[in-house]
Amino acid sequence: MPSLYETLGVDKGASVEEIRKAYKSLAREKHPDRGGNAEEFKAIQQAHEVLCDEGKRRMYDMTGSVDGEAGGPPDMGMAAGGIPFSFMGGMGPFGMPGVAFDIGSMFGGIFGGGGGPGGPSRRRPGKAPNKHSDIGLRLADFYHGRELKLKFNQSRKCGTCAGTGAEKSEACGPCGGRGVRMMTRMIGPGMMAQSTGPCDVCSGEGRRVMKQCMNCHGKRFLEREKELTVQIKPGMHDGQTLLFAGECSETADYEEPGDVVLTLRRADAPAEGAEGGWEWRGADLHTKVRVSFGEAILGFRRELADHPSGAPLVVEWRNGPITHLTVLEAEGKGMPRKEVPGTFGKAFVQVLVSAPEARTWTTEERSQLRALFGITGADVGSEGGAVELTRGS
Ligand SMILES: [Zn+2]
Ligand SMILES: [Zn+2]
């Protein structure tokens, strides 16, 4: 039998919104009025009803059945995927400021403490989902490397009570310490249903607090300020991820906290096709410079101020005429290579040649230029019978 999640075609970690959306489109497709199978439609409706109800969903996740009867195996699946964050909002075009900054409770308590007065909860085995976040960096940060301090609030089990919240506790009576019990509840006027679920007396913990822990005041988890040091080393690339194992908050929902996964992102990339600025591909850098028609013939010199090394890159070309879109290169002026530390890729400079202003040459200039460029034969304009071209518009 497919799980309720499979029935709706959603992940186990799907949000209520995602579930509703999946339900709506399936219900439209499989409605009996449209020739759908009535049983299948009923299953879709039931899956939607259970998964959109927080309590019912939790019970289903724990018992693997909807009505509490010995159903399928308990569904111990973990929420899939992570919660996307971005550090880049409000950071300006250059990503992060140079000093440590507070990302607040970004990694803390996202999934809530659980097990508190909010409702029954029982710790699921395994590791909590990872939290993902982007770090916006300048090209220069990737070039030189950089160390960043990330501060956030991280919850950890109270050491005094080992996360039980109790200085003294005893086995819960109603569930016999098992944390799960059969309960009867009203599902409609005069209709009762029995279901197995987390014990409502002990919130599924199996133990009852006799005396609260004085250290955490029964909260079981304590928040502390955590600082992670992020080392961006030369040769790391845009899109690279750094993993900090187990640095998410510990919660009542999982045995182990998730990992913090940071993705390095370049925040100062030039717009597509822009002149100036450096595009970064592999270990190479690419830029465009505009030169005049005369410079295309005689050579040019440019100071490229925004090179990620921090020093302006002065480039020069004096080896003969070049055409529009010619790509020139400078060895060792690209980005650090990861494979061979201390070495660098190339800088590529694409030349955009501007057309000269419209002008008429004198007879003397014409003959000089013709000699210079080795143009022989009759000069243009000296013979008739041609269709004259114009510059167009
Ligand atoms: Zn109990
Ligand atoms: Zn405690």
mmCIF file of C-alpha atoms and ligand atoms in Angstrom:
data_model
loop_
_atom_site.group_PDB
_atom_site.id
_atom_site.type_symbol
_atom_site.label_atom_id
_atom_site.label_comp_id
_atom_site.label_asym_id
_atom_site.label_seq_id
_atom_site.Cartn_x
_atom_site.Cartn_y
_atom_site.Cartn_z
ATOM 1 C CA MET A 1 0.000 0.000 0.000
ATOM 2 C CA PRO A 2 1.444 3.375 -0.911
ATOM 3 C CA SER A 3 2.086 5.793 1.921
ATOM 4 C CA LEU A 4 -0.078 8.879 2.179
ATOM 5 C CA TYR A 5 2.862 10.865 0.888
ATOM 6 C CA GLU A 6 3.190 8.594 -2.119
ATOM 7 C CA THR A 7 -0.546 8.840 -2.744
ATOM 8 C CA LEU A 8 -0.181 12.598 -3.132
ATOM 9 C CA GLY A 9 3.217 12.344 -4.786
ATOM 10 C CA VAL A 10 4.957 14.613 -2.252
ATOM 11 C CA ASP A 11 8.098 14.358 -0.119
ATOM 12 C CA LYS A 12 7.867 13.380 3.518
ATOM 13 C CA GLY A 13 9.099 16.840 4.368
ATOM 14 C CA ALA A 14 6.492 18.579 2.210
ATOM 15 C CA SER A 15 4.897 21.728 3.617
ATOM 16 C CA VAL A 16 1.155 22.000 4.106
ATOM 17 C CA GLU A 17 1.072 24.338 1.161
ATOM 18 C CA GLU A 18 2.827 21.804 -1.066
ATOM 19 C CA ILE A 19 0.436 19.106 0.099
ATOM 20 C CA ARG A 20 -2.594 21.268 -0.628
ATOM 21 C CA LYS A 21 -1.272 22.077 -4.056
ATOM 22 C CA ALA A 22 -0.586 18.428 -4.885
ATOM 23 C CA TYR A 23 -4.046 17.509 -3.604
ATOM 24 C CA LYS A 24 -5.827 20.136 -5.661
ATOM 25 C CA SER A 25 -4.276 19.094 -8.911
ATOM 26 C CA LEU A 26 -4.756 15.366 -8.195
ATOM 27 C CA ALA A 27 -8.347 15.826 -7.073
ATOM 28 C CA ARG A 28 -9.121 17.651 -10.284
ATOM 29 C CA GLU A 29 -7.501 14.903 -12.321
ATOM 30 C CA LYS A 30 -8.918 11.883 -10.488
ATOM 31 C CA HIS A 31 -12.402 13.113 -9.640
ATOM 32 C CA PRO A 32 -15.035 10.410 -10.257
ATOM 33 C CA ASP A 33 -17.120 12.969 -12.153
ATOM 34 C CA ARG A 34 -14.309 13.041 -14.624
ATOM 35 C CA GLY A 35 -14.132 9.310 -14.907
ATOM 36 C CA GLY A 36 -11.666 8.777 -12.069
ATOM 37 C CA ASN A 37 -11.652 5.725 -9.815
ATOM 38 C CA ALA A 38 -13.759 6.340 -6.698
ATOM 39 C CA GLU A 39 -11.446 4.343 -4.424
ATOM 40 C CA GLU A 40 -8.399 6.176 -5.629
ATOM 41 C CA PHE A 41 -10.123 9.506 -5.190
ATOM 42 C CA LYS A 42 -11.091 8.583 -1.657
ATOM 43 C CA ALA A 43 -7.495 7.679 -0.858
ATOM 44 C CA ILE A 44 -6.333 11.036 -2.173
ATOM 45 C CA GLN A 45 -8.910 12.839 -0.039
ATOM 46 C CA GLN A 46 -7.899 10.909 3.038
ATOM 47 C CA ALA A 47 -4.202 11.546 2.495
ATOM 48 C CA HIS A 48 -4.923 15.240 2.177
ATOM 49 C CA GLU A 49 -7.055 15.299 5.305
ATOM 50 C CA VAL A 50 -4.444 13.548 7.420
ATOM 51 C CA LEU A 51 -1.362 15.319 6.138
ATOM 52 C CA CYS A 52 -2.849 18.798 6.438
ATOM 53 C CA ASP A 53 -3.726 18.239 10.074
ATOM 54 C CA GLU A 54 -0.616 18.686 12.188
ATOM 55 C CA GLY A 55 -1.684 16.267 14.887
ATOM 56 C CA LYS A 56 -2.942 13.589 12.529
ATOM 57 C CA ARG A 57 0.140 13.878 10.402
ATOM 58 C CA ARG A 58 2.473 13.466 13.363
ATOM 59 C CA MET A 59 0.551 10.443 14.504
ATOM 60 C CA TYR A 60 0.666 8.971 11.039
ATOM 61 C CA ASP A 61 4.401 9.622 10.846
ATOM 62 C CA MET A 62 4.851 7.737 14.107
ATOM 63 C CA THR A 63 2.469 4.848 13.740
ATOM 64 C CA GLY A 64 2.333 4.451 9.996
ATOM 65 C CA SER A 65 -1.413 4.168 10.102
ATOM 66 C CA VAL A 66 -4.259 6.600 9.949
ATOM 67 C CA ASP A 67 -6.665 5.031 12.406
ATOM 68 C CA GLY A 68 -4.234 3.674 14.948
ATOM 69 C CA GLU A 69 -4.820 0.057 14.024
ATOM 70 C CA ALA A 70 -1.744 -1.967 13.423
ATOM 71 C CA GLY A 71 -1.018 -0.599 10.018
ATOM 72 C CA GLY A 72 2.113 -0.481 8.023
ATOM 73 C CA PRO A 73 5.502 -0.045 9.589
ATOM 74 C CA PRO A 74 6.049 3.201 11.414
ATOM 75 C CA ASP A 75 7.043 5.871 8.988
ATOM 76 C CA MET A 76 10.341 7.072 10.300
ATOM 77 C CA GLY A 77 11.166 9.128 7.265
ATOM 78 C CA MET A 78 12.829 12.417 7.841
ATOM 79 C CA ALA A 79 11.845 15.679 6.354
ATOM 80 C CA ALA A 80 13.603 15.928 3.060
ATOM 81 C CA GLY A 81 15.677 18.796 1.885
ATOM 82 C CA GLY A 82 16.649 21.861 3.766
ATOM 83 C CA ILE A 83 15.473 25.323 4.309
ATOM 84 C CA PRO A 84 17.056 27.756 1.924
ATOM 85 C CA PHE A 85 18.539 30.847 3.461
ATOM 86 C CA SER A 86 20.544 33.595 2.013
ATOM 87 C CA PHE A 87 23.008 35.812 3.731
ATOM 88 C CA MET A 88 23.062 38.087 0.784
ATOM 89 C CA GLY A 89 19.903 40.041 1.410
ATOM 90 C CA GLY A 90 20.750 43.432 2.798
ATOM 91 C CA MET A 91 24.451 42.797 2.507
ATOM 92 C CA GLY A 92 24.983 45.139 -0.389
ATOM 93 C CA PRO A 93 26.692 44.187 -3.606
ATOM 94 C CA PHE A 94 29.766 42.826 -1.889
ATOM 95 C CA GLY A 95 28.226 40.192 0.250
ATOM 96 C CA MET A 96 29.341 40.038 3.790
ATOM 97 C CA PRO A 97 30.943 42.728 5.833
ATOM 98 C CA GLY A 98 34.443 42.048 7.024
ATOM 99 C CA VAL A 99 33.596 41.439 10.644
ATOM 100 C CA ALA A 100 31.670 38.734 12.355
ATOM 101 C CA PHE A 101 27.969 39.180 12.037
ATOM 102 C CA ASP A 102 24.974 37.748 13.647
ATOM 103 C CA ILE A 103 22.759 35.563 11.570
ATOM 104 C CA GLY A 104 20.385 35.421 14.446
ATOM 105 C CA SER A 105 18.610 32.227 15.190
ATOM 106 C CA MET A 106 18.931 31.094 11.620
ATOM 107 C CA PHE A 107 20.264 27.724 12.640
ATOM 108 C CA GLY A 108 18.497 27.621 15.933
ATOM 109 C CA GLY A 109 15.085 26.280 16.612
ATOM 110 C CA ILE A 110 13.871 26.312 13.064
ATOM 111 C CA PHE A 111 11.913 23.200 13.749
ATOM 112 C CA GLY A 112 10.905 24.377 17.164
ATOM 113 C CA GLY A 113 11.812 22.809 20.432
ATOM 114 C CA GLY A 114 9.186 20.124 20.182
ATOM 115 C CA GLY A 115 8.047 18.109 23.147
ATOM 116 C CA GLY A 116 7.054 21.242 24.971
ATOM 117 C CA PRO A 117 3.575 22.314 25.829
ATOM 118 C CA GLY A 118 2.827 22.479 22.101
ATOM 119 C CA GLY A 119 1.737 18.896 21.820
ATOM 120 C CA PRO A 120 2.820 15.319 21.798
ATOM 121 C CA SER A 121 6.130 14.594 20.238
ATOM 122 C CA ARG A 122 8.528 11.774 20.393
ATOM 123 C CA ARG A 123 12.054 11.924 19.217
ATOM 124 C CA ARG A 124 12.535 10.364 15.848
ATOM 125 C CA PRO A 125 15.631 8.311 15.300
ATOM 126 C CA GLY A 126 18.343 9.594 13.080
ATOM 127 C CA LYS A 127 19.671 12.907 12.071
ATOM 128 C CA ALA A 128 17.718 16.099 11.556
ATOM 129 C CA PRO A 129 17.671 17.657 8.091
ATOM 130 C CA ASN A 130 20.596 19.882 7.186
ATOM 131 C CA LYS A 131 20.270 23.642 6.943
ATOM 132 C CA HIS A 132 21.550 25.231 3.763
ATOM 133 C CA SER A 133 22.654 28.775 3.292
ATOM 134 C CA ASP A 134 24.462 30.883 0.728
ATOM 135 C CA ILE A 135 27.424 33.095 1.501
ATOM 136 C CA GLY A 136 27.857 36.055 -0.826
ATOM 137 C CA LEU A 137 31.502 36.850 -1.576
ATOM 138 C CA ARG A 138 33.491 39.179 -3.768
ATOM 139 C CA LEU A 139 35.756 37.847 -6.482
ATOM 140 C CA ALA A 140 38.661 39.254 -4.439
ATOM 141 C CA ASP A 141 37.641 37.015 -1.508
ATOM 142 C CA PHE A 142 37.984 33.957 -3.725
ATOM 143 C CA TYR A 143 41.310 35.292 -5.033
ATOM 144 C CA HIS A 144 43.018 36.020 -1.721
ATOM 145 C CA GLY A 145 41.056 33.726 0.539
ATOM 146 C CA ARG A 146 39.193 34.993 3.558
ATOM 147 C CA GLU A 147 38.197 33.992 7.032
ATOM 148 C CA LEU A 148 34.680 34.711 8.189
ATOM 149 C CA LYS A 149 33.066 34.335 11.564
ATOM 150 C CA LEU A 150 29.434 33.299 11.584
ATOM 151 C CA LYS A 151 27.581 33.830 14.813
ATOM 152 C CA PHE A 152 24.242 32.292 15.539
ATOM 153 C CA ASN A 153 22.216 30.871 18.366
ATOM 154 C CA GLN A 154 22.550 27.160 18.719
ATOM 155 C CA SER A 155 20.471 24.965 21.028
ATOM 156 C CA ARG A 156 22.098 22.097 22.827
ATOM 157 C CA LYS A 157 20.771 19.560 25.282
ATOM 158 C CA CYS A 158 20.915 20.801 28.854
ATOM 159 C CA GLY A 159 23.918 19.114 30.429
ATOM 160 C CA THR A 160 22.446 19.030 33.903
ATOM 161 C CA CYS A 161 19.398 16.939 33.010
ATOM 162 C CA ALA A 162 20.775 15.360 29.806
ATOM 163 C CA GLY A 163 17.903 16.915 27.895
ATOM 164 C CA THR A 164 15.122 15.387 29.955
ATOM 165 C CA GLY A 165 14.097 18.656 31.578
ATOM 166 C CA ALA A 166 13.748 16.831 34.877
ATOM 167 C CA GLU A 167 15.844 16.593 37.971
ATOM 168 C CA LYS A 168 13.565 13.800 39.109
ATOM 169 C CA SER A 169 11.158 11.780 36.977
ATOM 170 C CA GLU A 170 9.141 8.617 37.078
ATOM 171 C CA ALA A 171 7.654 6.329 34.459
ATOM 172 C CA CYS A 172 4.429 7.746 33.057
ATOM 173 C CA GLY A 173 1.412 5.870 34.417
ATOM 174 C CA PRO A 174 -1.139 6.106 31.600
ATOM 175 C CA CYS A 175 1.246 4.733 28.978
ATOM 176 C CA GLY A 176 3.245 2.522 31.301
ATOM 177 C CA GLY A 177 6.421 4.323 30.292
ATOM 178 C CA ARG A 178 6.075 3.323 26.664
ATOM 179 C CA GLY A 179 5.299 6.824 25.405
ATOM 180 C CA VAL A 180 2.528 5.477 23.175
ATOM 181 C CA ARG A 181 -0.993 4.532 24.127
ATOM 182 C CA MET A 182 -4.426 3.795 22.756
ATOM 183 C CA MET A 183 -6.710 6.771 23.000
ATOM 184 C CA THR A 184 -10.368 7.222 22.298
ATOM 185 C CA ARG A 185 -11.439 10.443 20.782
ATOM 186 C CA MET A 186 -14.580 11.899 19.339
ATOM 187 C CA ILE A 187 -14.433 12.288 15.590
ATOM 188 C CA GLY A 188 -17.977 13.475 15.085
ATOM 189 C CA PRO A 189 -21.325 13.694 16.860
ATOM 190 C CA GLY A 190 -21.627 10.406 18.678
ATOM 191 C CA MET A 191 -18.725 8.898 16.790
ATOM 192 C CA MET A 192 -15.701 7.699 18.624
ATOM 193 C CA ALA A 193 -12.460 6.424 17.219
ATOM 194 C CA GLN A 194 -9.656 4.593 18.914
ATOM 195 C CA SER A 195 -6.179 5.298 17.850
ATOM 196 C CA THR A 196 -2.657 4.573 18.964
ATOM 197 C CA GLY A 197 -0.487 7.591 19.212
ATOM 198 C CA PRO A 198 1.964 9.462 21.352
ATOM 199 C CA CYS A 199 0.866 9.547 24.967
ATOM 200 C CA ASP A 200 -0.772 12.875 25.651
ATOM 201 C CA VAL A 201 0.112 12.805 29.329
ATOM 202 C CA CYS A 202 3.892 12.579 28.921
ATOM 203 C CA SER A 203 4.049 13.997 25.391
ATOM 204 C CA GLY A 204 5.352 10.667 24.201
ATOM 205 C CA GLU A 205 8.366 10.798 26.476
ATOM 206 C CA GLY A 206 7.354 7.822 28.596
ATOM 207 C CA ARG A 207 8.407 9.660 31.752
ATOM 208 C CA ARG A 208 6.732 12.227 33.922
ATOM 209 C CA VAL A 209 8.652 15.105 35.420
ATOM 210 C CA MET A 210 8.584 15.069 39.226
ATOM 211 C CA LYS A 211 10.944 17.941 39.720
ATOM 212 C CA GLN A 212 11.993 20.351 37.023
ATOM 213 C CA CYS A 213 15.639 20.766 36.137
ATOM 214 C CA MET A 214 16.888 23.967 37.749
ATOM 215 C CA ASN A 215 19.371 24.673 35.004
ATOM 216 C CA CYS A 216 17.051 24.693 31.988
ATOM 217 C CA HIS A 217 13.811 25.150 33.943
ATOM 218 C CA GLY A 218 12.350 22.133 32.204
ATOM 219 C CA LYS A 219 13.023 23.479 28.734
ATOM 220 C CA ARG A 220 15.491 20.632 28.094
ATOM 221 C CA PHE A 221 17.527 22.645 25.637
ATOM 222 C CA LEU A 222 19.682 25.676 26.218
ATOM 223 C CA GLU A 223 20.570 28.246 23.634
ATOM 224 C CA ARG A 224 24.087 29.512 23.364
ATOM 225 C CA GLU A 225 25.916 31.745 20.984
ATOM 226 C CA LYS A 226 27.924 29.717 18.529
ATOM 227 C CA GLU A 227 30.639 31.023 16.281
ATOM 228 C CA LEU A 228 31.702 29.134 13.193
ATOM 229 C CA THR A 229 34.929 29.999 11.434
ATOM 230 C CA VAL A 230 34.565 29.738 7.676
ATOM 231 C CA GLN A 231 37.848 29.487 5.810
ATOM 232 C CA ILE A 232 37.634 30.524 2.194
ATOM 233 C CA LYS A 233 40.862 29.352 0.623
ATOM 234 C CA PRO A 234 42.294 30.541 -2.692
ATOM 235 C CA GLY A 235 41.216 28.054 -5.320
ATOM 236 C CA MET A 236 37.780 27.483 -3.873
ATOM 237 C CA HIS A 237 35.130 28.081 -6.468
ATOM 238 C CA ASP A 238 31.757 29.683 -6.918
ATOM 239 C CA GLY A 239 29.086 27.199 -5.837
ATOM 240 C CA GLN A 240 31.423 25.193 -3.586
ATOM 241 C CA THR A 241 29.823 23.912 -0.394
ATOM 242 C CA LEU A 242 31.362 23.760 3.060
ATOM 243 C CA LEU A 243 29.893 21.377 5.594
ATOM 244 C CA PHE A 244 29.836 21.889 9.341
ATOM 245 C CA ALA A 245 28.761 18.577 10.791
ATOM 246 C CA GLY A 246 26.151 18.648 13.532
ATOM 247 C CA GLU A 247 26.191 22.427 13.946
ATOM 248 C CA CYS A 248 22.426 22.903 13.670
ATOM 249 C CA SER A 249 20.454 23.161 16.882
ATOM 250 C CA GLU A 250 19.626 20.009 18.776
ATOM 251 C CA THR A 251 15.879 19.620 19.036
ATOM 252 C CA ALA A 252 13.463 17.228 20.618
ATOM 253 C CA ASP A 253 12.482 15.939 17.198
ATOM 254 C CA TYR A 254 15.649 14.095 16.250
ATOM 255 C CA GLU A 255 18.415 12.237 17.966
ATOM 256 C CA GLU A 256 21.162 14.099 16.142
ATOM 257 C CA PRO A 257 21.291 17.684 14.936
ATOM 258 C CA GLY A 258 21.637 18.372 11.230
ATOM 259 C CA ASP A 259 24.661 19.815 9.484
ATOM 260 C CA VAL A 260 25.110 23.413 8.464
ATOM 261 C CA VAL A 261 25.875 23.479 4.745
ATOM 262 C CA LEU A 262 27.194 26.739 3.352
ATOM 263 C CA THR A 263 27.414 27.436 -0.362
ATOM 264 C CA LEU A 264 29.955 30.018 -1.515
ATOM 265 C CA ARG A 265 28.489 32.383 -4.082
ATOM 266 C CA ARG A 266 30.115 35.157 -5.982
ATOM 267 C CA ALA A 267 28.051 38.296 -5.429
ATOM 268 C CA ASP A 268 29.815 40.779 -7.705
ATOM 269 C CA ALA A 269 29.624 39.071 -11.101
ATOM 270 C CA PRO A 270 29.194 41.522 -13.977
ATOM 271 C CA ALA A 271 25.949 41.554 -15.906
ATOM 272 C CA GLU A 272 25.802 39.291 -18.930
ATOM 273 C CA GLY A 273 27.608 40.904 -21.873
ATOM 274 C CA ALA A 274 28.749 43.941 -19.876
ATOM 275 C CA GLU A 275 31.972 45.715 -20.795
ATOM 276 C CA GLY A 276 34.425 45.862 -17.915
ATOM 277 C CA GLY A 277 34.222 43.622 -14.881
ATOM 278 C CA TRP A 278 35.563 40.088 -14.759
ATOM 279 C CA GLU A 279 33.751 36.940 -15.636
ATOM 280 C CA TRP A 280 35.124 33.914 -13.830
ATOM 281 C CA ARG A 281 35.314 30.566 -15.648
ATOM 282 C CA GLY A 282 37.401 27.781 -14.206
ATOM 283 C CA ALA A 283 40.667 29.393 -13.150
ATOM 284 C CA ASP A 284 40.402 31.993 -15.907
ATOM 285 C CA LEU A 285 39.111 35.533 -15.929
ATOM 286 C CA HIS A 286 37.434 37.165 -18.897
ATOM 287 C CA THR A 287 36.849 40.834 -19.582
ATOM 288 C CA LYS A 288 36.089 43.121 -22.511
ATOM 289 C CA VAL A 289 37.820 46.375 -23.410
ATOM 290 C CA ARG A 290 36.787 48.930 -26.002
ATOM 291 C CA VAL A 291 39.479 50.434 -28.216
ATOM 292 C CA SER A 292 39.406 52.952 -31.041
ATOM 293 C CA PHE A 293 39.983 52.095 -34.680
ATOM 294 C CA GLY A 294 43.394 53.729 -34.442
ATOM 295 C CA GLU A 295 44.303 51.680 -31.355
ATOM 296 C CA ALA A 296 43.211 48.535 -33.166
ATOM 297 C CA ILE A 297 45.871 49.349 -35.755
ATOM 298 C CA LEU A 298 48.624 50.807 -33.569
ATOM 299 C CA GLY A 299 48.092 48.970 -30.270
ATOM 300 C CA PHE A 300 46.604 50.017 -26.938
ATOM 301 C CA ARG A 301 47.268 50.174 -23.202
ATOM 302 C CA ARG A 302 44.605 49.880 -20.511
ATOM 303 C CA GLU A 303 44.583 49.919 -16.746
ATOM 304 C CA LEU A 304 41.957 47.450 -15.531
ATOM 305 C CA ALA A 305 41.234 48.747 -12.064
ATOM 306 C CA ASP A 306 38.949 46.024 -10.745
ATOM 307 C CA HIS A 307 41.255 43.024 -10.976
ATOM 308 C CA PRO A 308 40.615 40.757 -7.952
ATOM 309 C CA SER A 309 44.291 40.846 -6.965
ATOM 310 C CA GLY A 310 43.600 44.374 -5.715
ATOM 311 C CA ALA A 311 46.308 45.918 -7.869
ATOM 312 C CA PRO A 312 45.231 47.371 -11.214
ATOM 313 C CA LEU A 313 46.082 45.055 -14.082
ATOM 314 C CA VAL A 314 47.875 47.089 -16.754
ATOM 315 C CA VAL A 315 47.589 45.413 -20.128
ATOM 316 C CA GLU A 316 49.255 46.424 -23.365
ATOM 317 C CA TRP A 317 49.048 45.273 -26.977
ATOM 318 C CA ARG A 318 51.541 46.428 -29.606
ATOM 319 C CA ASN A 319 51.942 43.490 -31.948
ATOM 320 C CA GLY A 320 50.080 44.663 -35.027
ATOM 321 C CA PRO A 321 46.532 45.383 -36.094
ATOM 322 C CA ILE A 322 43.708 43.444 -34.483
ATOM 323 C CA THR A 323 40.107 43.044 -35.505
ATOM 324 C CA HIS A 324 36.896 43.499 -33.565
ATOM 325 C CA LEU A 325 36.227 40.665 -31.059
ATOM 326 C CA THR A 326 39.842 39.469 -31.011
ATOM 327 C CA VAL A 327 40.611 37.705 -27.710
ATOM 328 C CA LEU A 328 44.035 38.397 -26.191
ATOM 329 C CA GLU A 329 45.382 36.625 -23.131
ATOM 330 C CA ALA A 330 47.731 37.198 -20.218
ATOM 331 C CA GLU A 331 49.290 34.152 -18.585
ATOM 332 C CA GLY A 332 49.071 33.932 -14.791
ATOM 333 C CA LYS A 333 46.645 36.828 -14.375
ATOM 334 C CA GLY A 334 43.563 34.708 -13.718
ATOM 335 C CA MET A 335 42.305 33.148 -10.500
ATOM 336 C CA PRO A 336 44.277 30.840 -8.170
ATOM 337 C CA ARG A 337 44.395 27.261 -9.349
ATOM 338 C CA LYS A 338 43.254 24.688 -6.862
ATOM 339 C CA GLU A 339 45.306 21.877 -8.386
ATOM 340 C CA VAL A 340 48.645 23.671 -8.103
ATOM 341 C CA PRO A 341 48.690 26.139 -5.218
ATOM 342 C CA GLY A 342 50.486 29.353 -5.993
ATOM 343 C CA THR A 343 49.683 29.205 -9.699
ATOM 344 C CA PHE A 344 47.029 31.160 -11.529
ATOM 345 C CA GLY A 345 44.878 30.813 -14.613
ATOM 346 C CA LYS A 346 44.826 33.232 -17.517
ATOM 347 C CA ALA A 347 43.184 36.602 -18.010
ATOM 348 C CA PHE A 348 41.410 36.898 -21.347
ATOM 349 C CA VAL A 349 40.750 40.322 -22.836
ATOM 350 C CA GLN A 350 38.281 40.562 -25.679
ATOM 351 C CA VAL A 351 38.756 43.667 -27.806
ATOM 352 C CA LEU A 352 35.757 45.636 -28.992
ATOM 353 C CA VAL A 353 36.833 47.956 -31.812
ATOM 354 C CA SER A 354 34.827 51.158 -32.197
ATOM 355 C CA ALA A 355 34.296 52.359 -35.728
ATOM 356 C CA PRO A 356 36.052 55.658 -36.440
ATOM 357 C CA GLU A 357 34.094 58.852 -36.847
ATOM 358 C CA ALA A 358 32.898 59.465 -40.407
ATOM 359 C CA ARG A 359 35.509 61.527 -42.223
ATOM 360 C CA THR A 360 36.849 62.199 -45.689
ATOM 361 C CA TRP A 361 40.519 61.681 -46.434
ATOM 362 C CA THR A 362 42.555 64.154 -48.425
ATOM 363 C CA THR A 363 44.205 62.963 -51.611
ATOM 364 C CA GLU A 364 47.574 63.006 -49.859
ATOM 365 C CA GLU A 365 46.287 60.998 -46.853
ATOM 366 C CA ARG A 366 44.738 58.509 -49.230
ATOM 367 C CA SER A 367 47.963 57.831 -51.041
ATOM 368 C CA GLN A 368 49.882 57.549 -47.732
ATOM 369 C CA LEU A 369 47.362 55.116 -46.269
ATOM 370 C CA ARG A 370 47.232 53.092 -49.490
ATOM 371 C CA ALA A 371 50.994 52.763 -49.410
ATOM 372 C CA LEU A 372 50.964 51.889 -45.691
ATOM 373 C CA PHE A 373 48.404 49.131 -46.077
ATOM 374 C CA GLY A 374 49.721 47.934 -49.425
ATOM 375 C CA ILE A 375 46.534 48.682 -51.375
ATOM 376 C CA THR A 376 47.287 48.653 -55.078
ATOM 377 C CA GLY A 377 45.170 49.134 -58.190
ATOM 378 C CA ALA A 378 42.736 51.910 -58.939
ATOM 379 C CA ASP A 379 41.590 53.983 -55.953
ATOM 380 C CA VAL A 380 37.908 53.824 -55.084
ATOM 381 C CA GLY A 381 35.894 56.525 -56.825
ATOM 382 C CA SER A 382 38.156 56.637 -59.861
ATOM 383 C CA GLU A 383 36.057 54.189 -61.872
ATOM 384 C CA GLY A 384 32.365 54.482 -62.767
ATOM 385 C CA GLY A 385 29.626 51.886 -63.045
ATOM 386 C CA ALA A 386 29.288 50.913 -59.335
ATOM 387 C CA VAL A 387 26.291 51.118 -57.011
ATOM 388 C CA GLU A 388 27.266 53.456 -54.198
ATOM 389 C CA LEU A 389 26.789 52.238 -50.630
ATOM 390 C CA THR A 390 25.586 54.426 -47.764
ATOM 391 C CA ARG A 391 26.084 54.071 -44.000
ATOM 392 C CA GLY A 392 22.454 53.179 -43.485
ATOM 393 C CA SER A 393 20.625 54.086 -40.355
HETATM 394 ZN ZN ZN B 1 2.836 8.600 28.978
HETATM 395 ZN ZN ZN B 2 18.095 20.768 32.332
#
